[in-house]
């Protein structure tokens, strides 16, 4: 019997998050393993418009739940509306973008549905005719393959699946519903843009990025000097480094910072946690420097250098700036 | 105000982890000790700030795990938590977030907390699930990934800023009781004070025996562990620091990346 995979679309002010199409990509992988139909669910006060766009781009079956009064994301609204919707659909798998929004509502939704829940899913494998979900552990050093009883809420790691544009055999469709909803215990007061990512990061051809493996804030001088060797370069930092105040947040690369795709990404003392990788995996050429040969970053680098980052960067500067440098 | 902070210890993020085929879990190479998760520390720090701001606030710290877990609760007491609670299990390795959240919910079911704080994710499993699952089980309103928190006990509300992508934060007002998961921010977790450490070492932790947990119908099962798939095939440079620097410079010039 054909089962149903629901995909929850994420959007803000009518703009659809790319992660929604990646969640559809994950659903498509599940569909390769078990006979299932995919239904995309979108909710909010602009659901109709968003639903139409998704249906036209993906040819998927879309249910748009127009929720009067829901202008921006509210966890209670999402859990309440989606629980009813997903029970009605008898969804066996529920693919949710693993963004900050998805991680906010989906775990509680899983509890409400009596569903299992797997987060940060980067891949789907098959085992004995059922999907098995692959997710990172220990800062990306190990991956776990997890089987889960259905229904399963799958939080899809952004940047891990290709954006899926549709089921080819079926015609897309759009069903519209309408529901009223009132918040009872939460109130959205507004959105703020904190420190927008430094424009220099998206324009840079070369990014020299520093992580906690740089050791001390003073050692960032070595990073600045190496950045100066290149035309159109910028200095960036990992989230933990920015938390320590070594660089401002506007220079952060990662899931909650900037996404960059320079010609060269030089990762210095960065371990390669999944949240950081999301921000730089579009780089054309990646060089990583880390004292730990097992650091996850080396699985996502073209060139690996097992050395103390500050020592190595100083040597790079010395060879280019020193009297013996060419 | 009564605050509960959920804490867990994990290998430090830089620890060398390897797969242990025998136990079907991992072991830590070397001599690094487990420590309180980075975001759990942030959650505890946030609780202690609330305690300083609102007179009459108590902060309880709870952990779920085997006997080794008591250390992280004592660390919380050392930082300034008032009471320590330990849901004692015999678990080793992977435990479903649903199970962990259920154990906490069961332990505190007769208590009345205004605020529950957790870290946004743990340092080992990094799932981000226990906090929001616990909120659902307690029927608390929930906000995750918060970089700031302000409590107004008069109005019985908490105002948080939730960090989203692209440098955007969402400001939300929550009616207490609430669960907030804490993301790192400029609030640096404090070091334990000597007087608190001494008190922590003497203090009796409230220990909850863990009845064999009935298998829930909705469960995740660890099938196997593996090494992550590579997205690029790395070439490690060889030789001394000088050799590697020279080789890298040559490589970069060859690719016209360096002037």
Coordinates of C-alpha atoms in Angstrom, one line a residue:
Chain A
X1 CA 0.0 0.0 0.0
X2 CA 1.3 3.4 -0.9
X3 CA 2.2 5.5 2.1
X4 CA 2.5 9.3 2.3
X5 CA 5.5 11.4 2.9
X6 CA 4.7 14.9 4.0
X7 CA 7.2 17.7 3.3
X8 CA 6.7 20.9 5.4
X9 CA 7.7 23.9 3.4
X10 CA 9.4 26.8 5.2
X11 CA 8.9 30.4 4.1
X12 CA 9.2 33.9 5.5
X13 CA 7.1 36.7 4.1
X14 CA 6.3 34.8 0.9
X15 CA 9.9 33.9 0.3
X16 CA 10.4 30.1 0.2
X17 CA 13.5 28.8 2.0
X18 CA 15.8 26.7 -0.2
X19 CA 15.8 24.2 2.6
X20 CA 12.2 23.4 1.7
X21 CA 13.2 22.0 -1.7
X22 CA 16.1 20.1 0.0
X23 CA 13.5 18.6 2.3
X24 CA 11.6 17.6 -0.8
X25 CA 14.9 16.1 -2.1
X26 CA 15.1 14.0 1.1
X27 CA 11.5 12.9 0.6
X28 CA 12.4 11.8 -2.9
X29 CA 15.2 9.6 -1.5
X30 CA 12.7 7.9 0.8
X31 CA 10.4 7.4 -2.1
X32 CA 13.1 5.5 -3.9
X33 CA 13.0 3.0 -1.1
X34 CA 9.3 2.6 -0.3
X35 CA 6.3 3.2 -2.5
X36 CA 4.9 6.5 -1.3
X37 CA 3.4 9.7 -2.5
X38 CA 4.7 13.0 -1.5
X39 CA 2.5 15.9 -0.3
X40 CA 4.0 19.3 0.4
X41 CA 2.3 21.2 3.3
X42 CA 2.6 24.9 3.6
X43 CA 0.9 27.1 6.2
X44 CA 0.7 30.7 7.1
X45 CA -1.2 33.8 6.0
X46 CA 0.4 33.7 2.5
X47 CA 0.1 29.9 2.1
X48 CA -1.9 30.2 -1.1
X49 CA 0.7 32.2 -2.9
X50 CA 3.5 30.1 -1.6
X51 CA 1.7 26.9 -2.3
X52 CA 1.1 27.9 -5.9
X53 CA 4.8 28.7 -6.4
X54 CA 5.8 25.3 -5.0
X55 CA 3.3 23.4 -7.1
X56 CA 4.4 25.1 -10.3
X57 CA 8.1 24.6 -9.6
X58 CA 8.0 21.1 -8.3
X59 CA 4.8 19.6 -9.8
X60 CA 4.2 18.2 -6.4
X61 CA 0.9 17.8 -4.6
X62 CA 0.6 20.7 -2.3
X63 CA -1.8 21.5 0.5
X64 CA -1.8 25.1 1.4
X65 CA -3.3 25.9 4.8
X66 CA -4.1 29.6 4.9
X67 CA -3.9 30.5 8.6
X68 CA -5.5 33.9 9.3
X69 CA -3.5 35.9 11.6
X70 CA -0.3 33.9 11.3
X71 CA 2.1 36.5 9.8
X72 CA 5.4 35.1 11.1
X73 CA 6.5 31.8 12.5
X74 CA 4.9 30.7 15.8
X75 CA 5.8 27.3 17.2
X76 CA 2.4 26.6 18.9
X77 CA 0.6 27.4 15.6
X78 CA 2.8 25.1 13.6
X79 CA 2.5 22.2 16.0
X80 CA -1.3 22.6 16.3
X81 CA -2.1 23.0 12.6
X82 CA 0.4 20.4 11.4
X83 CA -0.6 17.8 13.9
X84 CA -4.1 17.8 12.6
X85 CA -3.0 17.9 9.0
X86 CA -0.5 15.1 9.3
X87 CA -2.9 12.8 11.1
X88 CA -5.4 13.4 8.4
X89 CA -2.8 12.6 5.7
X90 CA -1.6 9.5 7.7
X91 CA 1.9 10.7 6.9
X92 CA 4.4 8.0 7.6
X93 CA 7.4 10.3 7.1
X94 CA 7.4 14.0 7.7
X95 CA 10.4 15.8 6.2
X96 CA 11.0 19.2 7.8
X97 CA 13.8 21.6 6.9
X98 CA 16.3 21.3 9.7
X99 CA 16.6 25.0 10.1
X100 CA 16.3 26.9 13.4
X101 CA 12.6 27.0 12.6
X102 CA 12.2 23.3 11.9
X103 CA 14.2 22.4 15.0
X104 CA 11.9 24.7 17.0
X105 CA 8.5 23.1 16.2
X106 CA 9.2 19.6 14.9
X107 CA 10.5 17.8 18.0
X108 CA 7.4 18.8 20.0
X109 CA 5.3 17.9 17.0
X110 CA 6.8 14.4 17.0
X111 CA 5.9 13.9 20.6
X112 CA 2.3 15.1 19.9
X113 CA 2.0 12.7 16.9
X114 CA 3.5 9.8 18.8
X115 CA 6.2 9.8 16.1
X116 CA 9.9 9.0 16.3
X117 CA 12.3 11.9 15.4
X118 CA 15.7 12.1 13.8
X119 CA 17.5 15.4 13.3
X120 CA 20.4 16.7 11.2
X121 CA 19.8 14.0 8.6
X122 CA 22.4 14.2 5.8
X123 CA 21.6 11.1 3.9
X124 CA 19.0 8.3 3.5
X125 CA 20.1 4.7 3.0
X126 CA 18.2 1.5 2.5
X127 CA 18.2 -1.4 4.9
X128 CA 15.7 -4.3 4.5
X129 CA 13.3 -2.3 2.4
X130 CA 13.1 0.6 4.8
X131 CA 14.9 4.0 5.0
X132 CA 17.7 4.4 7.4
X133 CA 18.8 8.0 8.3
X134 CA 22.4 9.1 8.5
X135 CA 23.2 11.9 10.9
X136 CA 26.5 13.3 12.4
X137 CA 27.7 12.8 16.0
X138 CA 30.5 14.2 18.0
X139 CA 31.0 17.4 16.0
X140 CA 30.9 15.6 12.7
X141 CA 33.6 13.0 13.4
X142 CA 31.3 10.0 13.3
X143 CA 28.0 9.4 11.6
X144 CA 25.1 7.3 12.9
X145 CA 22.7 5.2 10.8
X146 CA 19.4 5.3 12.6
X147 CA 16.3 3.3 11.9
X148 CA 13.1 4.8 13.2
X149 CA 9.5 3.5 13.7
X150 CA 6.9 5.3 11.6
X151 CA 5.6 7.8 11.7
X152 CA 9.0 9.5 11.7
X153 CA 9.7 13.2 11.8
X154 CA 12.9 13.8 9.7
X155 CA 14.7 17.0 10.2
X156 CA 16.7 17.5 7.0
X157 CA 20.1 19.0 7.4
X158 CA 20.3 22.1 5.2
X159 CA 22.8 21.8 2.3
X160 CA 22.8 18.0 2.4
X161 CA 20.3 17.1 -0.2
X162 CA 19.9 18.5 -3.7
X163 CA 16.9 20.7 -4.2
X164 CA 14.3 18.5 -5.8
X165 CA 12.1 19.9 -8.5
X166 CA 9.4 17.4 -8.7
X167 CA 7.9 14.0 -9.3
X168 CA 8.0 13.6 -13.0
X169 CA 5.2 11.0 -13.4
X170 CA 2.5 12.9 -11.6
X171 CA 0.8 16.2 -12.2
X172 CA 1.2 18.8 -9.5
X173 CA -1.8 20.0 -7.7
X174 CA -2.8 22.6 -5.1
X175 CA -5.5 22.2 -2.5
X176 CA -6.3 25.2 -0.4
X177 CA -7.7 25.2 3.1
X178 CA -8.4 27.9 5.6
X179 CA -8.2 28.0 9.3
X180 CA -8.2 30.7 12.0
X181 CA -5.7 30.6 14.8
X182 CA -5.0 32.7 17.8
X183 CA -1.8 32.7 19.9
X184 CA -2.5 32.0 23.5
X185 CA 0.8 31.8 25.2
X186 CA 3.3 33.5 22.9
X187 CA 3.5 36.7 21.0
X188 CA 5.9 37.6 18.3
X189 CA 7.2 41.1 18.9
X190 CA 9.3 41.5 15.8
X191 CA 12.3 40.5 13.8
X192 CA 15.7 42.2 14.0
X193 CA 18.7 41.9 11.7
X194 CA 21.6 41.7 14.2
X195 CA 24.8 42.0 12.4
X196 CA 24.3 41.3 8.7
X197 CA 27.2 39.4 7.3
X198 CA 30.0 41.5 6.1
X199 CA 29.6 42.2 2.4
X200 CA 33.3 41.6 2.0
X201 CA 32.7 37.9 2.7
X202 CA 30.4 37.3 -0.2
X203 CA 32.6 39.3 -2.5
X204 CA 35.9 37.8 -1.4
X205 CA 37.8 35.5 -3.8
X206 CA 39.8 34.2 -0.9
X207 CA 38.6 33.7 2.6
X208 CA 41.0 32.9 5.5
X209 CA 38.9 31.5 8.3
X210 CA 39.9 31.1 11.9
X211 CA 38.6 28.6 14.4
X212 CA 39.4 28.0 18.0
X213 CA 42.4 26.0 17.0
X214 CA 44.1 29.3 16.4
X215 CA 44.7 29.2 20.2
X216 CA 44.6 32.8 21.2
X217 CA 43.0 36.0 20.0
X218 CA 46.5 37.5 19.4
X219 CA 47.2 34.7 16.9
X220 CA 44.6 36.1 14.6
X221 CA 47.3 38.6 13.5
X222 CA 48.8 35.6 11.6
X223 CA 45.4 35.2 9.9
X224 CA 45.2 38.8 8.9
X225 CA 48.8 38.7 7.5
X226 CA 48.0 35.7 5.3
X227 CA 44.8 37.3 4.1
X228 CA 46.9 40.2 3.0
X229 CA 48.8 38.0 0.6
X230 CA 45.8 37.7 -1.6
X231 CA 43.8 40.1 -3.7
X232 CA 40.1 40.4 -2.8
X233 CA 40.4 38.5 0.5
X234 CA 38.5 38.5 3.7
X235 CA 39.0 37.2 7.2
X236 CA 36.2 35.1 8.7
X237 CA 35.6 33.1 11.9
X238 CA 33.7 30.1 13.1
X239 CA 30.8 30.5 15.5
X240 CA 32.7 29.4 18.7
X241 CA 35.5 31.9 17.8
X242 CA 33.0 34.7 17.5
X243 CA 31.3 33.7 20.7
X244 CA 34.6 34.2 22.4
X245 CA 34.7 37.7 21.0
X246 CA 37.8 37.2 18.9
X247 CA 35.9 38.4 15.8
X248 CA 32.6 40.2 15.4
X249 CA 29.6 38.0 14.5
X250 CA 29.3 39.7 11.1
X251 CA 32.4 37.8 10.1
X252 CA 31.0 34.5 11.1
X253 CA 30.7 31.7 8.5
X254 CA 28.2 28.9 9.2
X255 CA 24.6 27.9 9.5
X256 CA 23.7 31.0 11.5
X257 CA 26.2 33.2 9.8
X258 CA 27.3 33.8 6.2
X259 CA 27.3 31.2 3.4
X260 CA 30.3 31.8 1.2
X261 CA 31.7 30.3 -2.0
X262 CA 35.1 31.8 -2.6
X263 CA 37.7 30.5 -5.0
X264 CA 39.8 29.6 -2.0
X265 CA 38.8 28.8 1.6
X266 CA 41.6 28.5 4.0
X267 CA 40.3 26.9 7.2
X268 CA 42.7 27.5 10.1
X269 CA 42.2 25.6 13.3
X270 CA 38.6 24.8 12.4
X271 CA 37.4 21.4 13.4
X272 CA 34.7 21.1 10.6
X273 CA 31.5 20.9 12.7
X274 CA 28.4 20.4 10.5
X275 CA 27.1 23.9 11.4
X276 CA 30.3 25.4 9.9
X277 CA 30.5 23.2 6.8
X278 CA 27.1 24.4 5.8
X279 CA 28.5 27.9 5.4
X280 CA 31.5 27.1 3.2
X281 CA 30.8 23.9 1.3
X282 CA 30.3 26.0 -1.9
X283 CA 34.0 27.0 -1.9
X284 CA 35.8 26.0 -5.0
X285 CA 39.1 25.0 -3.3
X286 CA 39.5 24.2 0.3
X287 CA 42.7 24.1 2.3
X288 CA 42.5 23.0 5.9
X289 CA 45.1 23.4 8.7
X290 CA 44.5 21.5 11.9
X291 CA 46.6 19.7 14.5
X292 CA 44.1 16.8 14.6
X293 CA 44.5 14.5 11.5
X294 CA 41.0 13.1 12.4
X295 CA 39.3 16.5 12.3
X296 CA 36.1 16.4 10.3
X297 CA 37.3 19.3 8.2
X298 CA 39.7 17.0 6.4
X299 CA 36.8 15.1 4.8
X300 CA 35.7 18.3 3.2
X301 CA 39.1 19.7 2.2
X302 CA 41.1 19.4 -1.0
X303 CA 44.4 20.0 0.7
X304 CA 45.1 19.0 4.3
X305 CA 47.9 20.3 6.5
X306 CA 48.4 18.7 9.9
X307 CA 50.1 21.5 11.8
X308 CA 49.4 24.1 14.4
X309 CA 47.5 26.8 12.5
X310 CA 49.3 29.8 13.9
X311 CA 52.7 28.2 13.3
X312 CA 51.8 27.3 9.7
X313 CA 50.3 30.7 8.9
X314 CA 53.4 32.4 10.3
X315 CA 55.6 30.2 8.1
X316 CA 53.4 31.1 5.0
X317 CA 53.8 34.8 5.7
X318 CA 57.6 34.3 6.3
X319 CA 58.1 32.6 3.0
X320 CA 56.2 35.3 1.1
X321 CA 57.2 38.4 2.9
X322 CA 60.7 37.5 4.3
X323 CA 63.9 38.3 2.5
X324 CA 64.1 34.8 1.2
X325 CA 60.6 34.8 -0.2
X326 CA 60.1 35.2 -3.9
Chain B
X1 CA 10.9 32.0 40.6
X2 CA 12.0 28.3 40.2
X3 CA 14.3 27.5 37.3
X4 CA 15.3 24.0 36.2
X5 CA 18.4 23.6 34.0
X6 CA 19.0 20.4 32.1
X7 CA 22.7 19.6 31.8
X8 CA 24.7 16.7 30.3
X9 CA 28.4 15.9 30.0
X10 CA 30.0 14.9 26.8
X11 CA 33.6 14.4 25.5
X12 CA 35.1 17.8 24.8
X13 CA 34.6 18.8 21.1
X14 CA 38.3 18.4 20.3
X15 CA 38.5 14.9 21.8
X16 CA 39.6 12.1 19.5
X17 CA 36.7 9.8 19.0
X18 CA 36.8 6.3 17.6
X19 CA 34.2 3.7 16.9
X20 CA 34.3 0.8 19.3
X21 CA 33.0 -2.2 17.4
X22 CA 32.6 -4.3 20.6
X23 CA 30.2 -1.9 22.3
X24 CA 28.7 -0.6 19.1
X25 CA 29.4 2.9 20.4
X26 CA 32.4 5.1 20.6
X27 CA 35.4 5.5 22.9
X28 CA 37.5 8.5 23.5
X29 CA 41.2 8.2 22.7
X30 CA 43.6 9.8 25.1
X31 CA 43.0 11.2 28.5
X32 CA 40.5 14.0 27.9
X33 CA 37.7 14.0 30.5
X34 CA 34.0 14.5 29.7
X35 CA 32.8 18.0 30.6
X36 CA 29.5 19.9 30.7
X37 CA 28.3 20.6 27.2
X38 CA 29.1 24.1 25.8
X39 CA 25.5 25.1 25.4
X40 CA 24.4 23.5 28.7
X41 CA 27.0 25.9 30.3
X42 CA 25.3 28.8 28.5
X43 CA 21.9 27.7 29.7
X44 CA 23.2 27.4 33.3
X45 CA 24.8 30.8 33.0
X46 CA 21.6 32.3 31.8
X47 CA 19.7 30.7 34.8
X48 CA 22.3 32.2 37.2
X49 CA 21.9 35.6 35.6
X50 CA 18.1 35.4 36.2
X51 CA 18.8 34.3 39.8
X52 CA 20.9 37.4 40.3
X53 CA 18.2 39.6 38.7
X54 CA 15.1 38.2 40.5
X55 CA 15.3 37.8 44.3
X56 CA 14.0 34.5 45.6
X57 CA 15.0 32.5 42.5
X58 CA 16.2 29.0 42.9
X59 CA 18.1 27.1 40.2
X60 CA 18.0 23.3 40.1
X61 CA 20.3 21.4 37.8
X62 CA 19.3 18.0 36.5
X63 CA 21.1 15.3 34.5
X64 CA 20.0 11.9 33.1
X65 CA 22.7 9.3 32.8
X66 CA 24.8 6.7 34.5
X67 CA 26.8 7.3 37.7
X68 CA 29.5 9.2 35.8
X69 CA 26.9 11.9 35.2
X70 CA 26.9 13.1 38.9
X71 CA 30.1 15.1 38.1
X72 CA 28.3 17.4 35.7
X73 CA 25.6 18.2 38.3
X74 CA 28.3 19.0 40.9
X75 CA 29.9 21.3 38.3
X76 CA 26.5 23.0 38.0
X77 CA 26.4 23.4 41.8
X78 CA 29.9 24.7 41.7
X79 CA 28.8 27.4 39.2
X80 CA 26.0 28.4 41.6
X81 CA 23.0 26.2 41.1
X82 CA 21.1 25.5 44.4
X83 CA 20.1 21.9 44.1
X84 CA 21.3 19.0 42.0
X85 CA 19.2 16.2 40.6
X86 CA 20.4 13.0 39.0
X87 CA 18.1 10.6 37.1
X88 CA 20.3 7.6 37.4
X89 CA 20.3 5.1 34.5
X90 CA 22.5 2.2 33.5
X91 CA 22.7 3.5 29.9
X92 CA 25.8 3.5 27.9
X93 CA 25.9 4.9 24.4
X94 CA 23.0 6.1 22.3
X95 CA 19.7 6.9 24.1
X96 CA 16.7 8.2 22.3
X97 CA 15.9 11.9 23.0
X98 CA 12.3 10.9 23.6
X99 CA 13.5 8.6 26.5
X100 CA 15.7 11.3 28.0
X101 CA 13.0 13.9 27.8
X102 CA 10.5 11.5 29.3
X103 CA 12.8 10.7 32.2
X104 CA 13.2 14.4 33.1
X105 CA 9.4 15.0 32.7
X106 CA 8.7 12.1 35.0
X107 CA 11.2 13.2 37.6
X108 CA 9.8 16.8 37.8
X109 CA 6.1 16.0 37.4
X110 CA 5.2 17.0 40.9
X111 CA 7.4 20.1 41.0
X112 CA 6.4 23.5 39.8
X113 CA 9.0 25.2 37.6
X114 CA 8.5 28.6 36.0
X115 CA 11.3 28.2 33.6
X116 CA 13.2 25.3 32.2
X117 CA 16.5 26.0 30.4
X118 CA 18.4 23.6 28.2
X119 CA 21.3 24.0 25.8
X120 CA 20.3 24.3 22.1
X121 CA 22.2 21.0 21.3
X122 CA 24.5 18.7 23.1
X123 CA 28.2 18.4 22.3
X124 CA 28.0 14.7 21.6
X125 CA 24.8 13.8 19.9
X126 CA 24.0 17.3 18.7
X127 CA 20.3 16.5 18.1
X128 CA 18.6 19.6 19.6
X129 CA 15.6 17.4 20.5
X130 CA 15.4 16.9 24.3
X131 CA 14.5 20.6 25.1
X132 CA 11.5 21.0 22.8
X133 CA 10.3 17.4 23.4
X134 CA 10.4 18.1 27.2
X135 CA 8.4 21.3 26.6
X136 CA 5.7 19.3 24.8
X137 CA 5.6 16.7 27.6
X138 CA 5.3 19.4 30.3
X139 CA 2.9 21.5 28.2
X140 CA 5.2 24.5 28.4
X141 CA 5.4 27.1 25.7
X142 CA 8.8 26.7 24.0
X143 CA 11.4 28.8 22.3
X144 CA 14.7 27.4 21.0
X145 CA 18.0 28.8 20.0
X146 CA 17.7 31.9 22.2
X147 CA 20.5 34.4 22.5
X148 CA 18.9 36.6 25.1
X149 CA 16.3 36.1 27.8
X150 CA 14.6 38.5 30.1
X151 CA 12.1 37.4 32.7
X152 CA 9.3 39.6 34.1
X153 CA 7.9 37.8 37.1
X154 CA 5.2 40.5 37.7
X155 CA 3.7 39.8 34.3
X156 CA 4.8 36.2 34.3
X157 CA 6.4 36.4 31.0
X158 CA 9.8 35.8 29.4
X159 CA 11.0 37.8 26.5
X160 CA 13.5 36.0 24.3
X161 CA 15.4 36.6 21.1
X162 CA 15.5 33.5 19.0
X163 CA 18.5 33.3 16.6
X164 CA 17.6 32.4 13.1
X165 CA 19.6 32.2 9.9
X166 CA 21.2 35.1 8.1
X167 CA 21.9 37.1 11.2
X168 CA 18.2 37.6 11.9
X169 CA 16.7 37.2 15.4
X170 CA 13.0 36.9 16.3
X171 CA 11.8 38.6 19.5
X172 CA 9.1 36.6 21.2
X173 CA 7.2 37.1 24.4
X174 CA 6.4 33.8 26.2
X175 CA 3.8 33.3 29.0
X176 CA 5.4 31.4 31.9
X177 CA 5.9 28.6 32.5
X178 CA 8.2 28.2 29.5
X179 CA 11.1 26.2 28.2
X180 CA 13.9 28.0 26.5
X181 CA 16.8 26.4 24.8
X182 CA 19.9 28.5 24.9
X183 CA 22.3 29.3 22.1
X184 CA 25.7 30.8 22.7
X185 CA 26.0 34.5 23.0
X186 CA 28.2 37.1 24.6
X187 CA 27.3 35.8 28.1
X188 CA 30.4 33.8 28.9
X189 CA 29.7 31.0 31.4
X190 CA 31.3 31.7 34.8
X191 CA 33.9 29.6 36.5
X192 CA 32.8 27.8 39.6
X193 CA 33.7 29.7 42.8
X194 CA 35.8 28.0 45.4
X195 CA 33.1 28.3 48.1
X196 CA 30.5 26.9 45.7
X197 CA 32.8 24.0 44.7
X198 CA 33.3 23.1 48.4
X199 CA 29.5 23.2 48.9
X200 CA 29.0 21.2 45.7
X201 CA 31.3 18.4 46.9
X202 CA 29.5 18.1 50.2
X203 CA 26.0 18.4 48.8
X204 CA 23.7 15.4 48.6
X205 CA 22.3 15.1 45.1
X206 CA 18.7 14.1 44.7
X207 CA 18.9 10.8 42.9
X208 CA 16.0 9.3 41.0
X209 CA 16.1 5.6 40.4
X210 CA 15.2 4.9 36.8
X211 CA 12.6 2.2 36.5
X212 CA 13.3 0.1 33.4
X213 CA 11.8 2.3 30.8
X214 CA 9.0 0.7 28.9
X215 CA 9.8 0.5 25.2
X216 CA 7.9 3.3 23.6
X217 CA 6.2 2.7 20.4
X218 CA 7.9 5.6 18.8
X219 CA 11.6 4.9 18.9
X220 CA 14.8 5.3 17.0
X221 CA 17.3 2.6 16.9
X222 CA 21.0 2.9 16.2
X223 CA 21.8 0.5 13.3
X224 CA 25.5 1.3 13.0
X225 CA 28.2 3.9 13.3
X226 CA 30.5 4.9 10.5
X227 CA 32.9 7.6 9.4
X228 CA 31.4 10.5 7.6
X229 CA 31.3 10.5 3.9
X230 CA 33.8 12.8 2.4
X231 CA 32.7 15.6 0.1
X232 CA 36.3 16.1 -1.2
X233 CA 39.3 13.8 -1.4
X234 CA 41.9 15.4 0.6
X235 CA 45.6 15.3 -0.2
X236 CA 47.7 15.7 2.9
X237 CA 50.9 17.7 2.3
X238 CA 54.0 16.0 3.8
X239 CA 57.3 17.1 5.3
X240 CA 58.3 19.9 7.7
X241 CA 56.3 23.0 8.3
X242 CA 58.6 24.8 5.9
X243 CA 58.1 22.1 3.2
X244 CA 54.4 22.2 3.5
X245 CA 54.2 26.0 3.3
X246 CA 56.4 26.0 0.3
X247 CA 54.3 23.3 -1.4
X248 CA 51.1 25.1 -0.6
X249 CA 52.4 28.4 -2.0
X250 CA 53.5 26.6 -5.2
X251 CA 50.0 24.9 -5.5
X252 CA 48.2 28.2 -5.0
X253 CA 50.4 30.0 -7.6
X254 CA 49.8 27.1 -10.0
X255 CA 46.0 27.7 -9.6
X256 CA 46.5 31.5 -10.0
X257 CA 45.1 32.1 -6.5
X258 CA 48.2 33.9 -5.3
X259 CA 49.7 36.9 -7.0

